[in-house]
Amino acid sequence: MKSKKPLSIAGSSKFLLTGSLIALFIGFSPYLFYLYEIFPSGSVWENSFFTYESKYYQSVNVAIWTYLNKLVPLLLLLIWFFTCKHWWYHVILIPLVMYAYQLFSAFYEDQYMDVIALDSDDLIFLAPFFIIIFSIVYLIRIKIFDRIYGIDLSEIERENISPFSPFSDKEYKEIKDFREGTGNNGDIQEEYYVKL
């Protein structure tokens, strides 16, 4: 019994630490974005580790501003994706991949001076990914709907029941019982046609 208590305290403190780090990162994300102001406005940035040259933007400051414009939302979406407990969290992958693609394109343009149209062609390249994600989310929705309401989709197809039908389940059961001749309320054929 004594060993369970320290484990639960250790587990909750780890959970609290992780949550606190995530909250701090989200709180300081505007400061992360404004880091571009510490970079020089010239086209070359030399430090003791490496030399960075901005070829496309002609300014290291503008290049870092562009990268951080893509990186900060990308990191916030990653946090949202990994902490979201809703069934639709896979849809977050769509803007996440879009920002990752834009970050890669901006860096590629700046380093190789090969201009990729960021805002015009990226949706064409990402369309197959969008379709796959929407399909996965729709399948998850169907599974959840089936589990909540206990509806067997194969039974609906077998009975040719339309979801837009004006009849309730009880009325369908009465009609089915009458058709099979097992109706317990003794409806006559005229009343059957009136119900239809």
PDB file of C-alpha atoms in Angstrom:
ATOM      1  CA  MET A   1       0.000   0.000   0.000  1.00  0.00           C
ATOM      2  CA  LYS A   2       2.814   2.439   0.782  1.00  0.00           C
ATOM      3  CA  SER A   3       4.464   1.831  -2.601  1.00  0.00           C
ATOM      4  CA  LYS A   4       1.357   2.948  -4.528  1.00  0.00           C
ATOM      5  CA  LYS A   5       1.238   6.389  -2.956  1.00  0.00           C
ATOM      6  CA  PRO A   6       4.731   7.545  -4.021  1.00  0.00           C
ATOM      7  CA  LEU A   7       4.113   6.199  -7.542  1.00  0.00           C
ATOM      8  CA  SER A   8       0.922   8.188  -7.896  1.00  0.00           C
ATOM      9  CA  ILE A   9       2.632  11.313  -6.563  1.00  0.00           C
ATOM     10  CA  ALA A  10       5.539  10.768  -8.947  1.00  0.00           C
ATOM     11  CA  GLY A  11       3.142  10.234 -11.858  1.00  0.00           C
ATOM     12  CA  SER A  12       1.112  13.334 -11.063  1.00  0.00           C
ATOM     13  CA  SER A  13       4.232  15.454 -10.554  1.00  0.00           C
ATOM     14  CA  LYS A  14       5.559  14.307 -13.950  1.00  0.00           C
ATOM     15  CA  PHE A  15       2.195  15.201 -15.483  1.00  0.00           C
ATOM     16  CA  LEU A  16       2.286  18.591 -13.725  1.00  0.00           C
ATOM     17  CA  LEU A  17       5.846  19.249 -14.918  1.00  0.00           C
ATOM     18  CA  THR A  18       4.983  18.397 -18.525  1.00  0.00           C
ATOM     19  CA  GLY A  19       1.882  20.580 -18.419  1.00  0.00           C
ATOM     20  CA  SER A  20       3.831  23.450 -16.885  1.00  0.00           C
ATOM     21  CA  LEU A  21       6.529  23.250 -19.581  1.00  0.00           C
ATOM     22  CA  ILE A  22       3.910  23.249 -22.321  1.00  0.00           C
ATOM     23  CA  ALA A  23       2.125  26.217 -20.717  1.00  0.00           C
ATOM     24  CA  LEU A  24       5.422  28.134 -20.423  1.00  0.00           C
ATOM     25  CA  PHE A  25       6.282  27.454 -24.048  1.00  0.00           C
ATOM     26  CA  ILE A  26       2.848  28.627 -25.210  1.00  0.00           C
ATOM     27  CA  GLY A  27       3.111  31.710 -22.994  1.00  0.00           C
ATOM     28  CA  PHE A  28       6.549  32.605 -24.370  1.00  0.00           C
ATOM     29  CA  SER A  29       5.721  31.871 -28.022  1.00  0.00           C
ATOM     30  CA  PRO A  30       5.335  35.599 -28.873  1.00  0.00           C
ATOM     31  CA  TYR A  31       8.855  36.157 -27.539  1.00  0.00           C
ATOM     32  CA  LEU A  32      10.085  33.287 -29.677  1.00  0.00           C
ATOM     33  CA  PHE A  33       8.563  34.985 -32.693  1.00  0.00           C
ATOM     34  CA  TYR A  34      10.258  38.310 -31.916  1.00  0.00           C
ATOM     35  CA  LEU A  35      13.703  36.681 -31.840  1.00  0.00           C
ATOM     36  CA  TYR A  36      14.129  37.843 -35.438  1.00  0.00           C
ATOM     37  CA  GLU A  37      14.908  41.343 -34.126  1.00  0.00           C
ATOM     38  CA  ILE A  38      18.277  40.224 -32.736  1.00  0.00           C
ATOM     39  CA  PHE A  39      19.564  39.173 -36.171  1.00  0.00           C
ATOM     40  CA  PRO A  40      21.439  41.611 -38.429  1.00  0.00           C
ATOM     41  CA  SER A  41      19.721  43.341 -41.317  1.00  0.00           C
ATOM     42  CA  GLY A  42      22.555  42.601 -43.743  1.00  0.00           C
ATOM     43  CA  SER A  43      22.625  39.679 -46.135  1.00  0.00           C
ATOM     44  CA  VAL A  44      25.419  37.812 -44.275  1.00  0.00           C
ATOM     45  CA  TRP A  45      25.468  36.756 -40.632  1.00  0.00           C
ATOM     46  CA  GLU A  46      28.802  35.516 -39.320  1.00  0.00           C
ATOM     47  CA  ASN A  47      29.279  34.006 -35.890  1.00  0.00           C
ATOM     48  CA  SER A  48      31.836  31.669 -34.299  1.00  0.00           C
ATOM     49  CA  PHE A  49      29.938  28.521 -35.369  1.00  0.00           C
ATOM     50  CA  PHE A  50      28.833  29.169 -38.958  1.00  0.00           C
ATOM     51  CA  THR A  51      28.148  31.786 -41.602  1.00  0.00           C
ATOM     52  CA  TYR A  52      24.634  32.288 -42.902  1.00  0.00           C
ATOM     53  CA  GLU A  53      23.949  34.125 -46.139  1.00  0.00           C
ATOM     54  CA  SER A  54      20.435  35.141 -47.171  1.00  0.00           C
ATOM     55  CA  LYS A  55      20.380  35.027 -50.963  1.00  0.00           C
ATOM     56  CA  TYR A  56      16.692  35.428 -51.749  1.00  0.00           C
ATOM     57  CA  TYR A  57      15.587  37.846 -49.024  1.00  0.00           C
ATOM     58  CA  GLN A  58      18.872  39.824 -49.044  1.00  0.00           C
ATOM     59  CA  SER A  59      18.484  40.289 -45.284  1.00  0.00           C
ATOM     60  CA  VAL A  60      19.072  37.801 -42.484  1.00  0.00           C
ATOM     61  CA  ASN A  61      16.515  39.666 -40.390  1.00  0.00           C
ATOM     62  CA  VAL A  62      13.781  39.232 -43.027  1.00  0.00           C
ATOM     63  CA  ALA A  63      14.750  35.586 -43.621  1.00  0.00           C
ATOM     64  CA  ILE A  64      14.522  34.733 -39.900  1.00  0.00           C
ATOM     65  CA  TRP A  65      11.258  36.690 -39.660  1.00  0.00           C
ATOM     66  CA  THR A  66       9.864  34.547 -42.504  1.00  0.00           C
ATOM     67  CA  TYR A  67      11.075  31.307 -40.892  1.00  0.00           C
ATOM     68  CA  LEU A  68       9.636  32.224 -37.499  1.00  0.00           C
ATOM     69  CA  ASN A  69       6.320  33.160 -39.150  1.00  0.00           C
ATOM     70  CA  LYS A  70       6.087  29.508 -40.165  1.00  0.00           C
ATOM     71  CA  LEU A  71       7.881  27.870 -37.239  1.00  0.00           C
ATOM     72  CA  VAL A  72       5.914  29.345 -34.304  1.00  0.00           C
ATOM     73  CA  PRO A  73       2.451  28.283 -35.599  1.00  0.00           C
ATOM     74  CA  LEU A  74       3.962  24.919 -36.557  1.00  0.00           C
ATOM     75  CA  LEU A  75       5.192  24.343 -32.994  1.00  0.00           C
ATOM     76  CA  LEU A  76       1.880  25.487 -31.488  1.00  0.00           C
ATOM     77  CA  LEU A  77      -0.025  23.141 -33.805  1.00  0.00           C
ATOM     78  CA  LEU A  78       2.305  20.285 -32.802  1.00  0.00           C
ATOM     79  CA  ILE A  79       1.502  20.921 -29.144  1.00  0.00           C
ATOM     80  CA  TRP A  80      -2.205  21.034 -29.955  1.00  0.00           C
ATOM     81  CA  PHE A  81      -1.992  17.805 -31.977  1.00  0.00           C
ATOM     82  CA  PHE A  82      -0.206  15.862 -29.233  1.00  0.00           C
ATOM     83  CA  THR A  83      -2.368  17.182 -26.383  1.00  0.00           C
ATOM     84  CA  CYS A  84      -5.794  17.177 -28.063  1.00  0.00           C
ATOM     85  CA  LYS A  85      -8.198  14.577 -26.693  1.00  0.00           C
ATOM     86  CA  HIS A  86     -10.981  15.069 -29.247  1.00  0.00           C
ATOM     87  CA  TRP A  87     -11.782  12.474 -31.886  1.00  0.00           C
ATOM     88  CA  TRP A  88     -11.084  14.913 -34.734  1.00  0.00           C
ATOM     89  CA  TYR A  89      -7.498  15.722 -33.743  1.00  0.00           C
ATOM     90  CA  HIS A  90      -6.134  14.193 -36.971  1.00  0.00           C
ATOM     91  CA  VAL A  91      -7.480  17.213 -38.864  1.00  0.00           C
ATOM     92  CA  ILE A  92      -4.825  19.320 -37.110  1.00  0.00           C
ATOM     93  CA  LEU A  93      -2.297  17.525 -39.312  1.00  0.00           C
ATOM     94  CA  ILE A  94      -3.537  19.467 -42.341  1.00  0.00           C
ATOM     95  CA  PRO A  95      -2.459  22.985 -41.243  1.00  0.00           C
ATOM     96  CA  LEU A  96       0.570  21.413 -39.559  1.00  0.00           C
ATOM     97  CA  VAL A  97       1.788  19.918 -42.841  1.00  0.00           C
ATOM     98  CA  MET A  98       0.957  23.146 -44.655  1.00  0.00           C
ATOM     99  CA  TYR A  99       3.177  25.184 -42.302  1.00  0.00           C
ATOM    100  CA  ALA A 100       5.963  22.580 -42.519  1.00  0.00           C
ATOM    101  CA  TYR A 101       5.826  22.728 -46.317  1.00  0.00           C
ATOM    102  CA  GLN A 102       5.887  26.530 -46.300  1.00  0.00           C
ATOM    103  CA  LEU A 103       8.855  26.557 -43.902  1.00  0.00           C
ATOM    104  CA  PHE A 104      10.748  24.139 -46.130  1.00  0.00           C
ATOM    105  CA  SER A 105       9.874  26.173 -49.238  1.00  0.00           C
ATOM    106  CA  ALA A 106      10.982  29.456 -47.651  1.00  0.00           C
ATOM    107  CA  PHE A 107      14.308  27.956 -46.573  1.00  0.00           C
ATOM    108  CA  TYR A 108      14.815  26.317 -49.979  1.00  0.00           C
ATOM    109  CA  GLU A 109      14.135  29.579 -51.810  1.00  0.00           C
ATOM    110  CA  ASP A 110      16.539  31.488 -49.606  1.00  0.00           C
ATOM    111  CA  GLN A 111      19.401  28.999 -49.920  1.00  0.00           C
ATOM    112  CA  TYR A 112      19.145  28.009 -53.583  1.00  0.00           C
ATOM    113  CA  MET A 113      17.439  31.056 -55.151  1.00  0.00           C
ATOM    114  CA  ASP A 114      14.997  28.645 -56.789  1.00  0.00           C
ATOM    115  CA  VAL A 115      11.619  30.295 -56.349  1.00  0.00           C
ATOM    116  CA  ILE A 116       8.759  27.984 -55.410  1.00  0.00           C
ATOM    117  CA  ALA A 117       5.347  29.611 -55.501  1.00  0.00           C
ATOM    118  CA  LEU A 118       4.443  29.254 -51.838  1.00  0.00           C
ATOM    119  CA  ASP A 119       0.826  30.280 -51.839  1.00  0.00           C
ATOM    120  CA  SER A 120      -0.279  29.120 -55.259  1.00  0.00           C
ATOM    121  CA  ASP A 121       0.984  25.563 -55.747  1.00  0.00           C
ATOM    122  CA  ASP A 122       1.245  24.196 -52.222  1.00  0.00           C
ATOM    123  CA  LEU A 123      -2.424  23.178 -52.094  1.00  0.00           C
ATOM    124  CA  ILE A 124      -1.979  21.099 -55.237  1.00  0.00           C
ATOM    125  CA  PHE A 125       0.974  19.262 -53.696  1.00  0.00           C
ATOM    126  CA  LEU A 126      -0.842  18.782 -50.398  1.00  0.00           C
ATOM    127  CA  ALA A 127      -4.225  17.721 -51.853  1.00  0.00           C
ATOM    128  CA  PRO A 128      -3.550  13.947 -51.644  1.00  0.00           C
ATOM    129  CA  PHE A 129      -2.515  14.373 -48.012  1.00  0.00           C
ATOM    130  CA  PHE A 130      -5.712  16.337 -47.281  1.00  0.00           C
ATOM    131  CA  ILE A 131      -7.848  13.632 -48.870  1.00  0.00           C
ATOM    132  CA  ILE A 132      -6.166  10.900 -46.807  1.00  0.00           C
ATOM    133  CA  ILE A 133      -6.604  12.849 -43.546  1.00  0.00           C
ATOM    134  CA  PHE A 134     -10.261  13.653 -44.280  1.00  0.00           C
ATOM    135  CA  SER A 135     -10.892   9.977 -45.071  1.00  0.00           C
ATOM    136  CA  ILE A 136      -9.320   8.879 -41.784  1.00  0.00           C
ATOM    137  CA  VAL A 137     -11.307  11.447 -39.796  1.00  0.00           C
ATOM    138  CA  TYR A 138     -14.550  10.451 -41.508  1.00  0.00           C
ATOM    139  CA  LEU A 139     -13.917   6.761 -40.778  1.00  0.00           C
ATOM    140  CA  ILE A 140     -13.224   7.579 -37.131  1.00  0.00           C
ATOM    141  CA  ARG A 141     -16.457   9.584 -37.010  1.00  0.00           C
ATOM    142  CA  ILE A 142     -18.419   6.649 -38.422  1.00  0.00           C
ATOM    143  CA  LYS A 143     -16.898   4.270 -35.856  1.00  0.00           C
ATOM    144  CA  ILE A 144     -17.747   6.655 -32.998  1.00  0.00           C
ATOM    145  CA  PHE A 145     -21.277   7.196 -34.328  1.00  0.00           C
ATOM    146  CA  ASP A 146     -21.718   3.433 -34.584  1.00  0.00           C
ATOM    147  CA  ARG A 147     -20.440   2.869 -31.046  1.00  0.00           C
ATOM    148  CA  ILE A 148     -22.588   5.622 -29.512  1.00  0.00           C
ATOM    149  CA  TYR A 149     -25.856   4.791 -31.243  1.00  0.00           C
ATOM    150  CA  GLY A 150     -25.300   1.050 -31.789  1.00  0.00           C
ATOM    151  CA  ILE A 151     -26.261   1.191 -35.429  1.00  0.00           C
ATOM    152  CA  ASP A 152     -25.054  -1.619 -37.663  1.00  0.00           C
ATOM    153  CA  LEU A 153     -24.434  -0.077 -41.075  1.00  0.00           C
ATOM    154  CA  SER A 154     -24.765  -3.416 -42.868  1.00  0.00           C
ATOM    155  CA  GLU A 155     -28.261  -3.807 -41.374  1.00  0.00           C
ATOM    156  CA  ILE A 156     -29.248  -0.389 -42.710  1.00  0.00           C
ATOM    157  CA  GLU A 157     -28.084  -1.382 -46.181  1.00  0.00           C
ATOM    158  CA  ARG A 158     -29.867  -4.742 -45.946  1.00  0.00           C
ATOM    159  CA  GLU A 159     -33.175  -3.125 -44.964  1.00  0.00           C
ATOM    160  CA  ASN A 160     -32.832  -0.269 -47.497  1.00  0.00           C
ATOM    161  CA  ILE A 161     -33.552   2.308 -44.830  1.00  0.00           C
ATOM    162  CA  SER A 162     -32.859   5.889 -45.794  1.00  0.00           C
ATOM    163  CA  PRO A 163     -31.510   8.190 -43.076  1.00  0.00           C
ATOM    164  CA  PHE A 164     -33.790  10.895 -44.498  1.00  0.00           C
ATOM    165  CA  SER A 165     -36.937   8.829 -44.037  1.00  0.00           C
ATOM    166  CA  PRO A 166     -39.870  10.403 -42.156  1.00  0.00           C
ATOM    167  CA  PHE A 167     -40.596   7.141 -40.276  1.00  0.00           C
ATOM    168  CA  SER A 168     -39.293   6.375 -36.822  1.00  0.00           C
ATOM    169  CA  ASP A 169     -37.669   3.078 -35.828  1.00  0.00           C
ATOM    170  CA  LYS A 170     -40.887   2.034 -34.064  1.00  0.00           C
ATOM    171  CA  GLU A 171     -42.917   2.609 -37.218  1.00  0.00           C
ATOM    172  CA  TYR A 172     -40.436   0.607 -39.264  1.00  0.00           C
ATOM    173  CA  LYS A 173     -40.722  -2.243 -36.766  1.00  0.00           C
ATOM    174  CA  GLU A 174     -44.535  -2.176 -36.992  1.00  0.00           C
ATOM    175  CA  ILE A 175     -44.416  -2.185 -40.803  1.00  0.00           C
ATOM    176  CA  LYS A 176     -41.895  -5.024 -40.791  1.00  0.00           C
ATOM    177  CA  ASP A 177     -44.010  -7.045 -38.335  1.00  0.00           C
ATOM    178  CA  PHE A 178     -47.087  -6.502 -40.503  1.00  0.00           C
ATOM    179  CA  ARG A 179     -45.263  -7.585 -43.645  1.00  0.00           C
ATOM    180  CA  GLU A 180     -44.093 -10.760 -41.940  1.00  0.00           C
ATOM    181  CA  GLY A 181     -47.557 -11.432 -40.533  1.00  0.00           C
ATOM    182  CA  THR A 182     -46.368 -11.296 -36.914  1.00  0.00           C
ATOM    183  CA  GLY A 183     -47.995  -8.013 -36.041  1.00  0.00           C
ATOM    184  CA  ASN A 184     -49.196  -8.028 -32.461  1.00  0.00           C
ATOM    185  CA  ASN A 185     -51.625  -5.149 -32.747  1.00  0.00           C
ATOM    186  CA  GLY A 186     -53.918  -6.661 -35.423  1.00  0.00           C
ATOM    187  CA  ASP A 187     -53.590  -3.841 -37.980  1.00  0.00           C
ATOM    188  CA  ILE A 188     -55.680  -4.296 -41.073  1.00  0.00           C
ATOM    189  CA  GLN A 189     -54.299  -3.754 -44.562  1.00  0.00           C
ATOM    190  CA  GLU A 190     -55.945  -0.331 -45.033  1.00  0.00           C
ATOM    191  CA  GLU A 191     -54.282   1.044 -41.915  1.00  0.00           C
ATOM    192  CA  TYR A 192     -50.993  -0.282 -43.215  1.00  0.00           C
ATOM    193  CA  TYR A 193     -51.381   1.793 -46.375  1.00  0.00           C
ATOM    194  CA  VAL A 194     -52.436   4.835 -44.346  1.00  0.00           C
ATOM    195  CA  LYS A 195     -49.184   4.605 -42.374  1.00  0.00           C
ATOM    196  CA  LEU A 196     -47.191   4.558 -45.587  1.00  0.00           C
TER     197      LEU A 196
END
